[in-house]
Every structure is written in structure tokens, then in C-alpha cells.
CSV table of C-alpha atoms in Angstrom, one decimal:
chain,number,residue,atom,x,y,z
A,1,MET,CA,0.0,0.0,0.0
A,2,ASP,CA,1.3,3.5,-0.9
A,3,LEU,CA,0.6,5.5,2.3
A,4,GLU,CA,-0.7,8.2,0.0
A,5,ILE,CA,-2.2,10.5,2.6
A,6,LYS,CA,0.9,12.7,3.2
A,7,ARG,CA,-0.8,15.1,5.6
A,8,PRO,CA,-3.3,12.9,7.5
A,9,ILE,CA,-5.8,14.8,9.6
A,10,VAL,CA,-8.0,12.6,11.7
A,11,THR,CA,-11.3,14.3,12.5
A,12,LYS,CA,-13.9,13.5,15.2
A,13,ASP,CA,-16.0,12.1,12.4
A,14,HIS,CA,-13.2,9.7,11.5
A,15,GLU,CA,-12.8,8.5,15.1
A,16,ALA,CA,-16.6,8.0,15.5
A,17,MET,CA,-16.8,6.1,12.2
A,18,ILE,CA,-13.9,3.8,13.2
A,19,HIS,CA,-15.3,3.3,16.7
A,20,ASN,CA,-18.8,2.4,15.5
A,21,HIS,CA,-17.5,0.2,12.7
A,22,TRP,CA,-15.1,-1.7,15.0
A,23,ALA,CA,-17.9,-2.3,17.5
A,24,ILE,CA,-20.0,-3.9,14.6
A,25,VAL,CA,-17.0,-6.1,13.6
A,26,CYS,CA,-16.5,-7.2,17.3
A,27,ARG,CA,-20.2,-8.2,17.5
A,28,GLY,CA,-19.9,-10.2,14.3
A,29,THR,CA,-21.0,-9.2,10.8
A,30,ALA,CA,-23.0,-11.1,8.3
A,31,VAL,CA,-19.8,-12.9,7.1
A,32,PHE,CA,-18.8,-14.1,10.6
A,33,GLN,CA,-19.4,-17.9,11.2
A,34,LYS,CA,-19.3,-18.8,14.9
A,35,GLU,CA,-18.7,-22.6,14.3
A,36,LYS,CA,-15.7,-21.8,12.0
A,37,HIS,CA,-14.3,-18.6,13.5
A,38,LEU,CA,-15.3,-19.0,17.2
A,39,THR,CA,-15.2,-15.2,17.9
A,40,PRO,CA,-15.3,-12.1,15.7
A,41,THR,CA,-11.9,-10.9,16.9
A,42,LYS,CA,-10.3,-14.4,16.2
A,43,PHE,CA,-11.8,-14.1,12.7
A,44,PHE,CA,-10.2,-10.7,12.3
A,45,ALA,CA,-6.8,-11.8,13.6
A,46,LYS,CA,-6.6,-15.0,11.6
A,47,THR,CA,-7.6,-13.2,8.4
A,48,PHE,CA,-5.1,-10.4,9.0
A,49,TYR,CA,-2.1,-12.7,9.5
A,50,ALA,CA,-3.0,-14.9,6.6
A,51,THR,CA,-3.3,-11.8,4.4
A,52,LEU,CA,-0.1,-10.3,5.7
A,53,PHE,CA,2.0,-13.4,5.1
A,54,LYS,CA,0.6,-13.6,1.6
A,55,ILE,CA,1.5,-10.0,0.9
A,56,ALA,CA,4.9,-10.1,2.7
A,57,PRO,CA,6.1,-13.7,3.3
A,58,GLY,CA,9.4,-12.4,4.6
A,59,SER,CA,7.6,-10.9,7.6
A,60,ARG,CA,6.6,-14.4,8.9
A,61,PRO,CA,9.7,-14.8,11.2
A,62,MET,CA,8.7,-11.5,13.0
A,63,PHE,CA,5.7,-13.3,14.4
A,64,ARG,CA,7.0,-16.5,16.2
A,65,SER,CA,4.3,-16.8,18.9
A,66,SER,CA,0.7,-18.0,18.5
A,67,MET,CA,-1.3,-15.9,16.1
A,68,THR,CA,-4.2,-15.6,18.5
A,69,VAL,CA,-1.9,-14.4,21.3
A,70,GLN,CA,-0.5,-11.8,19.0
A,71,GLY,CA,-3.9,-11.0,17.6
A,72,LYS,CA,-4.8,-9.3,20.9
A,73,ALA,CA,-2.1,-6.7,20.3
A,74,LEU,CA,-3.5,-6.3,16.8
A,75,THR,CA,-7.0,-5.5,18.1
A,76,GLY,CA,-5.3,-3.0,20.4
A,77,LEU,CA,-4.0,-1.2,17.3
A,78,VAL,CA,-7.5,-0.7,16.0
A,79,ALA,CA,-8.5,0.7,19.4
A,80,VAL,CA,-5.8,3.2,19.2
A,81,MET,CA,-6.9,4.2,15.7
A,82,ALA,CA,-10.3,4.9,17.0
A,83,THR,CA,-9.1,7.2,19.8
A,84,VAL,CA,-5.9,8.6,18.3
A,85,MET,CA,-6.9,12.3,18.9
A,86,LYS,CA,-7.9,11.6,22.6
A,87,ALA,CA,-5.1,9.2,23.5
A,88,ASP,CA,-2.5,10.4,26.1
A,89,ASN,CA,1.1,10.4,25.0
A,90,VAL,CA,0.2,9.0,21.6
A,91,VAL,CA,3.5,10.3,20.0
A,92,GLU,CA,5.6,8.7,22.7
A,93,THR,CA,3.6,5.4,22.6
A,94,CYS,CA,3.9,5.2,18.8
A,95,GLN,CA,7.6,5.9,18.8
A,96,ASP,CA,8.2,3.3,21.5
A,97,LEU,CA,6.4,0.8,19.4
A,98,ALA,CA,8.6,1.7,16.4
A,99,ARG,CA,11.7,1.1,18.5
A,100,MET,CA,10.4,-2.3,19.6
A,101,HIS,CA,9.5,-3.3,16.1
A,102,ALA,CA,13.0,-2.4,14.9
A,103,ARG,CA,14.4,-4.9,17.4
A,104,PHE,CA,12.3,-7.5,15.5
A,105,GLY,CA,13.6,-6.3,12.2
A,106,ALA,CA,10.7,-4.2,10.9
A,107,THR,CA,11.5,-1.9,8.0
A,108,LYS,CA,9.6,1.0,6.4
A,109,ALA,CA,8.3,-1.4,3.8
A,110,HIS,CA,6.8,-3.6,6.5
A,111,TYR,CA,4.6,-0.8,7.7
A,112,SER,CA,3.2,-0.4,4.2
A,113,SER,CA,2.5,-4.2,4.1
A,114,VAL,CA,0.8,-4.1,7.4
A,115,GLY,CA,-1.4,-1.2,6.3
A,116,THR,CA,-2.4,-3.0,3.1
A,117,ALA,CA,-3.2,-6.2,5.1
A,118,LEU,CA,-5.2,-4.3,7.7
A,119,LEU,CA,-7.4,-2.6,5.1
A,120,GLU,CA,-7.9,-5.8,3.2
A,121,THR,CA,-8.8,-7.7,6.4
A,122,LEU,CA,-11.2,-5.1,7.6
A,123,GLU,CA,-13.0,-5.2,4.2
A,124,ILE,CA,-13.2,-9.0,4.4
A,125,VAL,CA,-14.5,-9.2,7.9
A,126,SER,CA,-16.9,-6.3,7.4
A,127,GLY,CA,-19.0,-7.9,4.7
A,128,PRO,CA,-21.8,-5.4,3.8
A,129,GLU,CA,-20.7,-3.0,6.6
A,130,TRP,CA,-17.8,-1.8,4.5
A,131,SER,CA,-17.7,1.5,2.5
A,132,ALA,CA,-15.3,3.9,0.9
A,133,GLU,CA,-15.9,6.4,3.7
A,134,ILE,CA,-15.0,3.8,6.4
A,135,ARG,CA,-11.9,2.8,4.4
A,136,SER,CA,-10.8,6.4,4.2
A,137,ALA,CA,-11.2,6.8,8.0
A,138,TYR,CA,-9.0,3.8,8.7
A,139,LEU,CA,-6.4,4.8,6.1
A,140,THR,CA,-6.2,8.3,7.5
A,141,SER,CA,-5.8,7.2,11.1
A,142,TYR,CA,-3.2,4.5,10.1
A,143,CYS,CA,-1.2,7.1,8.1
A,144,LEU,CA,-1.2,9.4,11.0
A,145,LEU,CA,0.2,6.7,13.3
A,146,TYR,CA,2.8,5.8,10.6
A,147,TYR,CA,4.0,9.4,10.3
A,148,LEU,CA,4.3,9.7,14.1
A,149,MET,CA,6.5,6.6,14.0
A,150,LEU,CA,8.5,7.5,10.8
A,151,PRO,CA,11.4,9.5,12.4
A,152,VAL,CA,12.1,6.5,14.7
A,153,ILE,CA,11.7,4.0,11.8
A,154,LEU,CA,14.3,5.9,9.7
A,155,GLU,CA,16.8,6.6,12.6
A,156,THR,CA,16.7,3.3,14.6
A,157,PRO,CA,19.1,0.6,13.5
A,158,ARG,CA,17.0,-2.6,12.9
A,159,ARG,CA,18.1,-6.0,13.9
A,160,PRO,CA,18.4,-8.4,10.9
A,161,ILE,CA,15.5,-10.8,10.7
A,162,GLN,CA,16.4,-14.4,11.3
A,163,THR,CA,14.3,-17.0,9.6
A,164,SER,CA,14.8,-19.3,12.5
A,165,LEU,CA,16.3,-19.1,16.0
A,166,PRO,CA,18.9,-21.5,17.5
A,167,GLY,CA,17.6,-23.9,20.1
A,168,HIS,CA,19.2,-26.9,21.8
A,169,ILE,CA,18.0,-30.1,23.6
A,170,ALA,CA,18.4,-29.6,27.4
A,171,ARG,CA,16.7,-32.7,28.7
A,172,LYS,CA,15.6,-36.1,27.3
A,173,ASP,CA,13.3,-38.6,28.9
A,174,ALA,CA,12.3,-42.0,27.6
A,175,LEU,CA,8.5,-42.5,27.6
A,176,GLY,CA,8.2,-45.8,25.9
A,177,ALA,CA,9.5,-47.8,22.9
A,178,ASN,CA,11.0,-45.4,20.5
A,179,THR,CA,9.3,-42.4,22.2
A,180,VAL,CA,11.0,-39.6,24.1
A,181,ARG,CA,10.1,-36.3,25.7
A,182,LEU,CA,12.5,-33.4,24.9
A,183,LEU,CA,13.0,-30.1,26.6
A,184,ILE,CA,14.2,-27.5,24.1
A,185,VAL,CA,15.8,-24.2,25.1
A,186,LEU,CA,16.0,-21.0,23.0
A,187,ASP,CA,16.7,-17.4,23.7
A,188,PHE,CA,13.1,-16.2,23.0
A,189,PRO,CA,9.9,-16.2,25.1
A,190,LEU,CA,7.5,-18.1,22.9
A,191,ARG,CA,3.8,-17.6,23.7
A,192,TYR,CA,1.4,-20.4,22.8
A,193,HIS,CA,-1.8,-22.2,23.7
A,194,PRO,CA,-2.5,-25.9,24.7
A,195,GLY,CA,-2.6,-27.9,21.5
A,196,ASP,CA,-0.3,-25.6,19.5
A,197,SER,CA,2.5,-27.1,17.4
A,198,ILE,CA,5.9,-25.6,16.5
A,199,LEU,CA,7.9,-25.8,13.3
A,200,LEU,CA,11.5,-27.1,13.9
A,201,GLY,CA,14.4,-27.4,11.5
A,202,VAL,CA,16.2,-30.7,12.1
A,203,PRO,CA,19.9,-30.9,10.9
A,204,LEU,CA,20.0,-34.2,9.0
A,205,PRO,CA,23.3,-35.2,7.2
A,206,THR,CA,21.5,-34.5,3.9
A,207,GLY,CA,20.5,-31.0,5.0
A,208,GLU,CA,17.8,-29.4,7.2
A,209,VAL,CA,14.4,-31.0,7.3
A,210,ARG,CA,11.5,-29.0,8.7
A,211,ARG,CA,8.8,-30.7,10.7
A,212,SER,CA,6.1,-29.7,13.1
A,213,TYR,CA,5.8,-31.1,16.6
A,214,VAL,CA,3.1,-30.6,19.2
A,215,ILE,CA,4.2,-28.7,22.3
A,216,THR,CA,3.2,-30.8,25.3
A,217,SER,CA,4.2,-28.2,28.0
A,218,LEU,CA,2.1,-25.3,29.1
A,219,HIS,CA,3.2,-21.8,28.4
A,220,SER,CA,4.7,-20.0,31.3
A,221,PRO,CA,5.2,-16.2,31.0
A,222,GLY,CA,8.8,-15.3,30.2
A,223,ALA,CA,9.9,-18.9,29.9
A,224,SER,CA,12.3,-19.7,27.0
A,225,THR,CA,11.8,-23.5,27.0
A,226,PHE,CA,9.2,-25.9,25.7
A,227,GLU,CA,8.6,-29.6,25.6
A,228,ILE,CA,7.8,-31.9,22.7
A,229,CYS,CA,7.1,-35.7,22.6
A,230,VAL,CA,8.6,-37.5,19.7
A,231,GLN,CA,8.2,-41.1,18.3
A,232,ALA,CA,10.9,-42.4,16.1
A,233,ILE,CA,8.9,-42.8,12.9
A,234,GLY,CA,10.2,-40.4,10.1
A,235,GLU,CA,13.8,-39.5,9.5
A,236,ALA,CA,13.6,-36.2,11.4
A,237,SER,CA,11.8,-37.8,14.4
A,238,LYS,CA,14.4,-40.6,14.5
A,239,TRP,CA,17.2,-38.0,14.6
A,240,LEU,CA,15.5,-36.2,17.5
A,241,CYS,CA,15.0,-39.5,19.4
A,242,ALA,CA,18.7,-40.4,18.9
A,243,ALA,CA,20.1,-36.9,19.5
A,244,SER,CA,22.4,-36.2,22.4
A,245,LEU,CA,21.9,-33.5,25.1
A,246,ASP,CA,22.8,-30.0,23.8
A,247,ALA,CA,22.2,-31.1,20.2
A,248,ALA,CA,21.1,-28.0,18.1
A,249,VAL,CA,17.8,-27.5,16.3
A,250,ASN,CA,16.4,-24.5,14.5
A,251,VAL,CA,13.2,-23.1,15.9
A,252,TYR,CA,10.9,-21.3,13.5
A,253,TRP,CA,7.4,-20.4,14.9
A,254,ILE,CA,4.2,-21.6,16.4
A,255,ASN,CA,1.8,-22.9,13.7
A,256,PRO,CA,-1.8,-21.9,13.4
A,257,GLY,CA,-4.2,-24.7,14.2
A,258,VAL,CA,-6.5,-26.4,16.7
A,259,HIS,CA,-5.9,-25.4,20.3
A,260,PHE,CA,-7.7,-24.3,23.5
A,261,GLU,CA,-7.4,-20.7,24.6
A,262,THR,CA,-7.6,-21.3,28.3
A,263,ASP,CA,-7.2,-17.6,29.1
A,264,THR,CA,-10.6,-17.0,27.4
A,265,PHE,CA,-12.1,-20.4,28.2
A,266,THR,CA,-15.8,-19.5,27.7
A,267,SER,CA,-15.6,-20.6,24.0
A,268,ILE,CA,-14.4,-24.1,25.0
A,269,PRO,CA,-17.2,-26.7,24.8
A,270,HIS,CA,-18.4,-28.2,28.1
A,271,ARG,CA,-18.8,-31.9,27.0
A,272,LEU,CA,-15.5,-33.0,25.4
A,273,LEU,CA,-14.4,-36.4,24.0
A,274,PHE,CA,-10.9,-36.8,22.8
A,275,ILE,CA,-10.1,-39.9,20.7
A,276,SER,CA,-6.5,-40.5,19.6
A,277,HIS,CA,-4.3,-43.1,18.0
A,278,GLY,CA,-0.7,-43.6,19.3
A,279,ILE,CA,1.5,-40.6,19.5
A,280,SER,CA,-1.2,-38.4,18.0
A,281,VAL,CA,-2.5,-38.2,21.6
A,282,ALA,CA,0.1,-35.4,22.2
A,283,PRO,CA,-2.1,-32.4,21.4
A,284,PHE,CA,-5.0,-33.7,23.5
A,285,PHE,CA,-2.6,-34.4,26.4
A,286,ALA,CA,-1.6,-30.7,26.3
A,287,MET,CA,-5.2,-29.5,26.0
A,288,ILE,CA,-6.4,-31.6,28.9
A,289,LYS,CA,-3.4,-30.3,30.9
A,290,GLY,CA,-4.5,-26.8,30.1
A,291,LEU,CA,-8.1,-27.5,31.2
A,292,TYR,CA,-6.9,-28.9,34.5
A,293,ALA,CA,-5.0,-25.7,35.1
A,294,ILE,CA,-8.3,-23.8,35.0
A,295,LYS,CA,-10.5,-26.5,36.5
A,296,SER,CA,-11.7,-24.1,39.2
A,297,GLN,CA,-13.3,-22.0,36.4
A,298,TYR,CA,-14.0,-24.5,33.7
A,299,GLU,CA,-17.0,-26.5,34.6
A,300,GLY,CA,-17.0,-28.9,31.7
A,301,ASP,CA,-16.7,-32.7,31.6
A,302,VAL,CA,-13.7,-34.3,29.8
A,303,ALA,CA,-13.3,-37.8,28.5
A,304,ALA,CA,-10.4,-39.3,26.5
A,305,LEU,CA,-10.0,-42.6,24.7
A,306,GLN,CA,-6.4,-43.3,23.9
A,307,CYS,CA,-5.9,-46.1,21.4
A,308,TYR,CA,-2.5,-47.9,21.1
A,309,GLU,CA,-1.6,-50.8,18.8
A,310,GLY,CA,1.3,-51.6,21.2
A,311,PRO,CA,1.7,-51.0,25.0
A,312,PRO,CA,0.0,-47.7,26.1
A,313,ILE,CA,2.3,-44.9,27.1
A,314,ALA,CA,1.7,-44.2,30.7
A,315,TYR,CA,2.9,-40.6,30.6
A,316,PHE,CA,0.0,-39.6,28.4
A,317,GLN,CA,-2.5,-41.1,30.8
A,318,ARG,CA,-1.6,-38.6,33.5
A,319,PRO,CA,-1.7,-35.1,32.0
A,320,PHE,CA,-1.9,-33.6,35.5
A,321,GLU,CA,-1.0,-34.3,39.1
A,322,GLY,CA,-3.8,-34.6,41.5
A,323,ASP,CA,-7.5,-35.5,41.2
A,324,TRP,CA,-10.1,-34.1,38.8
A,325,ALA,CA,-13.5,-35.8,39.1
A,326,ASN,CA,-14.6,-34.4,35.7
A,327,CYS,CA,-11.9,-36.0,33.7
A,328,HIS,CA,-11.8,-39.7,32.7
A,329,ILE,CA,-9.0,-41.2,30.5
A,330,VAL,CA,-9.0,-44.8,29.3
A,331,THR,CA,-6.9,-46.8,26.9
A,332,ALA,CA,-7.8,-49.5,24.3
A,333,ALA,CA,-6.2,-51.5,21.6
A,334,LYS,CA,-8.5,-50.1,19.1
A,335,PHE,CA,-11.5,-47.8,18.8
A,336,THR,CA,-15.0,-49.4,19.2
A,337,VAL,CA,-18.4,-47.8,19.6
A,338,THR,CA,-18.9,-49.9,22.7
A,339,GLY,CA,-15.8,-48.6,24.3
A,340,ALA,CA,-16.7,-45.0,23.5
A,341,LEU,CA,-20.2,-45.5,24.9
A,342,ASP,CA,-18.9,-47.1,28.1
A,343,LEU,CA,-16.7,-44.0,28.6
A,344,THR,CA,-19.4,-41.5,27.5
A,345,PRO,CA,-23.0,-42.8,27.5
A,346,ASP,CA,-23.9,-39.3,26.3
A,347,LEU,CA,-21.8,-39.7,23.2
A,348,ALA,CA,-24.3,-37.9,20.9
A,349,GLN,CA,-24.0,-34.7,23.1
A,350,ARG,CA,-20.2,-34.6,23.0
A,351,HIS,CA,-17.9,-32.4,21.0
A,352,LEU,CA,-15.4,-34.8,19.4
A,353,TYR,CA,-11.7,-34.0,19.0
A,354,ILE,CA,-10.0,-36.8,17.0
A,355,SER,CA,-6.4,-37.4,15.8
A,356,GLY,CA,-4.6,-40.3,14.1
A,357,PRO,CA,-4.2,-42.0,10.7
A,358,VAL,CA,-6.8,-41.2,8.0
A,359,GLU,CA,-8.5,-44.6,8.3
A,360,PHE,CA,-8.8,-44.3,12.1
A,361,VAL,CA,-10.2,-40.8,11.9
A,362,GLN,CA,-12.7,-41.8,9.2
A,363,GLU,CA,-13.9,-44.9,11.1
A,364,ALA,CA,-14.3,-43.1,14.5
A,365,THR,CA,-16.0,-40.1,12.8
A,366,ARG,CA,-18.5,-42.4,11.0
A,367,HIS,CA,-19.4,-44.2,14.3
A,368,PHE,CA,-19.8,-40.9,16.2
A,369,ILE,CA,-22.3,-39.7,13.6
A,370,GLU,CA,-24.1,-43.0,13.5
A,371,ALA,CA,-24.4,-42.8,17.3
A,372,GLY,CA,-26.2,-39.4,17.0
A,373,GLY,CA,-23.3,-37.1,17.2
A,374,ALA,CA,-23.4,-33.9,15.1
A,375,GLU,CA,-20.9,-33.5,12.3
A,376,SER,CA,-20.5,-29.9,13.2
A,377,ASN,CA,-19.2,-31.0,16.6
A,378,ILE,CA,-16.2,-32.9,15.1
A,379,VAL,CA,-12.8,-31.3,15.1
A,380,VAL,CA,-9.9,-33.3,13.4
A,381,TYR,CA,-6.4,-32.4,14.6
A,382,SER,CA,-4.3,-32.5,11.4
A,383,PHE,CA,-0.6,-33.5,11.4
A,384,ASP,CA,-0.1,-32.4,7.8
A,385,ASN,CA,3.2,-30.6,7.7
A,386,THR,CA,2.9,-29.4,4.1
A,387,PRO,CA,1.5,-25.9,4.6
A,388,PHE,CA,3.9,-25.1,7.4
A,389,ILE,CA,6.9,-26.3,5.4
A,390,GLU,CA,5.8,-24.3,2.4
A,391,GLU,CA,5.3,-21.2,4.5
A,392,ALA,CA,8.9,-21.5,5.9
A,393,ALA,CA,10.3,-22.0,2.4
A,394,SER,CA,8.5,-18.9,1.1
A,395,ALA,CA,9.7,-16.8,4.1
A,396,GLN,CA,13.3,-18.0,3.6
A,397,GLN,CA,13.2,-17.2,-0.1
A,398,MET,CA,12.0,-13.7,0.6
A,399,MET,CA,14.8,-13.2,3.1
A,400,ILE,CA,17.4,-14.3,0.5
A,401,THR,CA,16.0,-11.8,-2.1
A,402,LEU,CA,15.9,-8.9,0.3
């Protein structure tokens, strides 16, 4: 976007228009779908980052934490745009932000890309509520904030953007046959939700291979470590299982996907059923652990059926220490409707989260629907690495050409 308004003047009408329009977006417009987007602000954040990374793939490494966590800062930007003339210390605030962004590698061009993505996103999420006048109000306000930042943008040395960050294995625990838990340390405080996965670069003899792994630890503010559980199946996973302590890996970013936002738990269903196959239990282990951490607030009922072709992994059967009367976890050699009904007689009323091989997912899904479960209440946790690998390759290519 060419920030074409060279002398932006934000009027009271502009502020009122942005304030009223943003309130409509936050309530949900005609294009918002609750079952797909959960909340209007999540719809906005997800659309924004998808748009930004399409416009400027090289900006992806600047956003390593969960998109929904960072989305809260994004909604704060819109709030500032709606009150820019009334805000206290707006110049100081904007210039402090510019200094912070420079530490992440932001350039003048990035601010243009963000402006373009912001306007395109607002148009998408607005549906019939969008107009040329509303666009002009947002553009004017964004340009004003940009010009307040510009002296700092031009004068502050920026830190070069790194496509990935160096991490190393600090602890390794055997969980079962060919399965380990790894603690990885890096010099960056990642923020993520229970169920999130992370893209790692594994240094194989033939070159780096990028793979995603579910984070099985819970986020702790300021912490620069995370845990993953790995089974020696593919070449990257075999390398991780065999790696010695202090072995180096490249850490990219948190992937978008299925997770529970336990800090805003009201959107989490109250009758949950997790069905998993083998190591694919990992995201549900983290999600149950996250629910246990808020059990004094979350009043739901949780059931989990963990299917293993070999011996069950005991670690995954105890996501938490202590008692929780509303959580029941059982294991089985294979999925059966009888086993599911024994665990949850109210099967048809449950929200099903399922993960595993395609055939396993298809069979369990079919039986759930035949038992009266709603297809709209089924969430499949995907382990497809392809989109995340392509995103990293695109970002790296842009870094090379810059």
C-alpha cells in the first residue's frame, strides 16, 4: 500500500466512524461464522495474519508466537486508531512501538504491508458493513500513526530478521518404545496455547528438514523453554530421538491450528471427547493439561479414549498431578463404539476431537455420527506438515532476495 495521505488529519467524524464500525466487527458481521471462527476478533486476527503473510512472506519470522496471542495486540492497534486524537502520549507510545518493532527487524516497507493487510482484512470481515468512507477513515488514522513513527523508523538501526532461532536439547526422557520427551531451550519467550505445534528445523546429514511437533508443555510467562514428545517414525523424528543432550535444532514459529485458549475459556465446549491413536494423543494431552490448570473456572466434563496398537504410554494417561473428578481417561487396543459409549454414554451430546491416521479418523467419525453425534461437533487435529513447510520456504526465499 502506498501511504498516499501525506498530511493525514484525523477528525472527530473519522474517530466516530472507526469506533462504530469496529464495534460492529466485534459483535460479528454477516460474514462471521461462529462454528468456524469462534469469535469475531479471532476471525479478524486469523484473516489479518493470513493476508499479511501472503502479501509479505518475509515478515513471517517476526511473528513467532501463536497468532491468536499476537492478535490481541492487533486489536489494540485498531482501538488506538479509534481514539488517536484523545489518547494520552500518543506520540511517545507510537515511537516506543517503532523502536520495539525495529528490534524484531521491521522496515519501512513492513509498515506499508501491514497497512495493506489491515485494510484488506477489515474489508473481508466487514461484509456489507464496509464502505469507501470507512476505508478512508481507517487509512487516514493509520497514516497518522505511521508518520508519528516515521522518524524513529528511519533513525533506529534494525536487527536483521532471522528466519529461525537456534535452540538446543536440554533434557531427554524416555516415555516408551521409540518415544521420548525433549526439553528445548532457546533465547526467545514463545507464547502459545495448549494444543499448538511448533515448526522445527532438524539438521540431518543431507540438510535441514522442517517438521512440526506438538508442544506438550504449558506456556509460562517469560519462559524460554518448551517440551515436545517424539516417536521415532520419520527421519527427522528418528534423529531427534537419537540426539544427544545439547544437540542443536532450528526453531521457527508456532503454527496456526487447533488449540484451546484457556485464558478465554468461555468458548471451549463443556462436554468433550478426545479420541486418539498412538503418539497423536500429544495435542490432547496438552489440551487436557491446560483445562486442568483452569478447572476451578472451567465446569466442563472431559473424556479421553487413547488407542494404542502396542503398549500404552503411561505418561499420556496422567496429564496432571492430583485429582479431577470431571476428567476420565481410558486406553484401548482399538476404537470401538462400545468402548466410546462405556466411557461417555452421552456420546451424541459430545464435542469430538480426534487425531490419528486417516482410516482411524474416518472410522471413528462415522461411528460418532451413527451414534447421533453432530458432524458440526467434530474437530480433526491434522498432522499435515505441508502448509507449514511451504510457509517457511516462502519466508526464507524472501529473506534471500531482500
